[in-house]
Amino acid sequence: MAEDLVILDGGLATELEAAGFKMQGDALWSARLLHTNPQAVKEAHAKFLRCGADIITTATYQASVEGFVQHLGMTSEEASQLLMSGVQLARQAVQEFMAEGVHPGRRVPLVAGSLGPYGAFLLDGSEYSGAYADGMSAEELKAWHRPQIRCLVDGGVDLIAMETIPSLKEGQALLELLQEFPSSKAWLSFSCKDTQCISDGRRFSEAVQMASRSKQLVAVGMNCCPPALVEPLLESAAPHKSPDLHWVVYPDGGDTWCPGIGWQTREDKVPFADLSPTWRKQGAAWIGGCCRVSPADIAAARNQLLGSKSELSEIDKRCVKHRTFTRLKGEQIMAEKLLILDTDCGIDDAQAIMMALAAPGVKVLGITCCFGNASVEDVCQNVLRVLSVCDRTQIPVFRGAASPLVGNPDMPINHFGTDGLGDVFKDRDSEQWKSRVQTENGVNAMIRLVSENVGQVSLVALGPLTNLALAVKLDPSFPQKLRNLFIMGGNMEGKGNRTVCGEFNFVMDPESAYIVLEEFLCPTYIASWEFTCRHKLSWDFFDTWVGQDTASAEFMRKITSTCWAYSRGPDAVPSATAVVFGPGFVSYDSYAVAAAIDGGVVTGSLECAVRVELQGALCRGMLALDLGQKLHKAHRVSVMTECDLDKFSRLLTAALTLPRKT
């Protein structure tokens, strides 16, 4: 291997996000999937192997024994076993890949144990500055990394990938620590801020000179930096590298990371594969990619670098085609996923449910009901009406909480009528509806459905969070089994629609909202009241929308026809939304469902800790955003701030296409 080109894999988290998993703001990032969906991790490894990777890195970059204990409630022993499972998954992926027997001439791929910097645990972006190292001794840094290295070594990695290291001090500490594992080999890769320096401002050439003194390193280089920095960095440090040491190079895909927004595509970026031959000419022997580098990019780079020697097998070619399909598909709709909808079905809930039912590649496992816009009995009937008009009556409906955890329900002011659907139906409370509600309690059903599909279910909460709070109390492991959680509720600016400072869903049961946002440590995404109102649609859109020639559009026209919330005449009573944000059509709950269906709908968010206020005459039920990190909470949620209204309106338009009238 010392004399041959070695192709590394690309962005494991990027591939997992392409498969529909959301990791931004998660304290464990892709490492959480080791616990919730290990199969998805193995499948992502397999895609890189089939597209030409000679080395795959484990999903442990942001994994640590302390982090697993803190965020998953594990013992230290359980956390160690989970970290080692990342190695076992990668090893299984290699074994299954080789067993396919359709990769002639391919060497047996190696498994590199990913070891991220201490800054990755802090979740504050400091792995790109190294600022924390100034306040830590070398012994403190070694003490932090020691458990992770021990787990990777005990798990059986072929070598350790010490990557995205931002400071000379942490790099030196890692090299000293590596000596405690004398049989282990590693590479050391730095994050760099410009053409001369690593992230802490020290010269890259100094870092290479330091690395060249190690007898256990096989390579040194850089990763997770813009591709344009690679060539000048290699040139600056070439005289200082030991001839026994290889260059390892795996930059990101060339896009720009914008805090609070995410990756933004650069119009002037050069394809990753087109740059790799230049790095090869500079002596780089270990080449791969980091964030935003897909299996297809790795396949293209391998072909560029190896030419006719890199004949992809038929499976490899299908891998590239599949990745392209996934990317194109993701522009409109995410990969197939399982949803559970928890609702207090009023008119906007009905719109959101219809959106989920109409979305291709989405399966609604069940709908659990809760008091809120109406009594839980009315809510169950409302959901059944929606399923009936959409011809989806096979989806089970479950009765959940009838009241909040504390006190009696503060019933609404008939925003959507006394029954939640505009009071336009005469068969309210009839047996035809009551008999179709499942006998299993909604909370129990929620726990069962998620336990049967661990790591695969997106739970979308559209009403008070009582059912969710009861679920975590009955089964404390329930949140860990979820793929993610989407909530419509709360507020982010102190504006209220139910009280002065409180949003309806949270005010109806503040204690449950508090419990959910303290104890659900899965990836969590919040569509607040202000967010939905700021992205309202026009009434012209609404008129066209309900004017479609379908049974569901006719149903929507009917339930909104007498509801004061949809009245627009000169004598109409303005809603809180219209008073604060101006006139327009807001399908509140649909924003949470749209985000669960297609992550591209949300184009901006705040990643922060949150807490629900339980005291005060004015602020009880208010959602507080901890932008200054005063709460010292490790778990952060994603609070939506920007929306692609074109994508959202397309999803909403499709919601009223089931079924077409005959």
Coordinates of C-alpha atoms in Angstrom, one line a residue, residues 17 22-26 257-264 485-487 492-493 523-528 531 535 591 595 598-610 625 627 636-644:
E17 CA -28.4 13.2 5.2
K22 CA -31.2 15.1 9.9
M23 CA -28.1 15.7 12.0
Q24 CA -27.5 19.4 12.1
G25 CA -27.6 20.5 15.8
D26 CA -27.4 17.0 17.1
W257 CA -20.9 26.5 5.3
C258 CA -23.1 29.3 6.7
P259 CA -24.0 29.0 10.4
G260 CA -27.7 28.9 11.0
I261 CA -28.4 28.2 7.3
G262 CA -26.3 25.2 6.3
W263 CA -24.4 24.4 3.2
Q264 CA -24.7 26.9 0.3
L485 CA -39.0 14.8 16.0
F486 CA -40.8 17.6 14.3
I487 CA -42.9 20.0 16.4
M492 CA -39.3 32.4 19.3
E493 CA -39.9 36.1 19.8
P523 CA -32.8 15.4 16.5
T524 CA -35.6 17.9 17.0
Y525 CA -37.0 20.5 14.7
I526 CA -39.4 23.3 15.7
A527 CA -41.8 25.2 13.5
S528 CA -42.7 28.1 15.8
F531 CA -42.0 31.1 11.7
H535 CA -44.1 32.5 5.7
Y591 CA -44.9 23.6 7.9
A595 CA -40.1 19.8 6.9
D598 CA -38.6 17.3 2.5
G599 CA -35.7 18.8 4.5
G600 CA -35.2 21.3 1.6
V601 CA -38.3 23.2 2.6
V602 CA -36.4 24.7 5.5
T603 CA -33.6 26.9 4.3
G604 CA -32.5 28.5 7.6
S605 CA -32.6 27.7 11.3
L606 CA -31.2 28.5 14.7
E607 CA -29.4 25.7 16.5
C608 CA -29.7 26.3 20.2
A609 CA -30.9 24.9 23.5
V610 CA -34.4 25.8 24.5
L625 CA -34.3 30.2 23.1
L627 CA -28.9 31.9 22.3
R636 CA -29.7 21.7 20.9
V637 CA -32.8 21.8 18.7
S638 CA -33.2 23.3 15.3
V639 CA -35.6 26.3 15.3
M640 CA -36.8 27.0 11.8
T641 CA -36.3 30.5 10.5
E642 CA -36.4 30.5 6.7
C643 CA -38.6 28.6 4.3
D644 CA -38.6 27.8 0.6

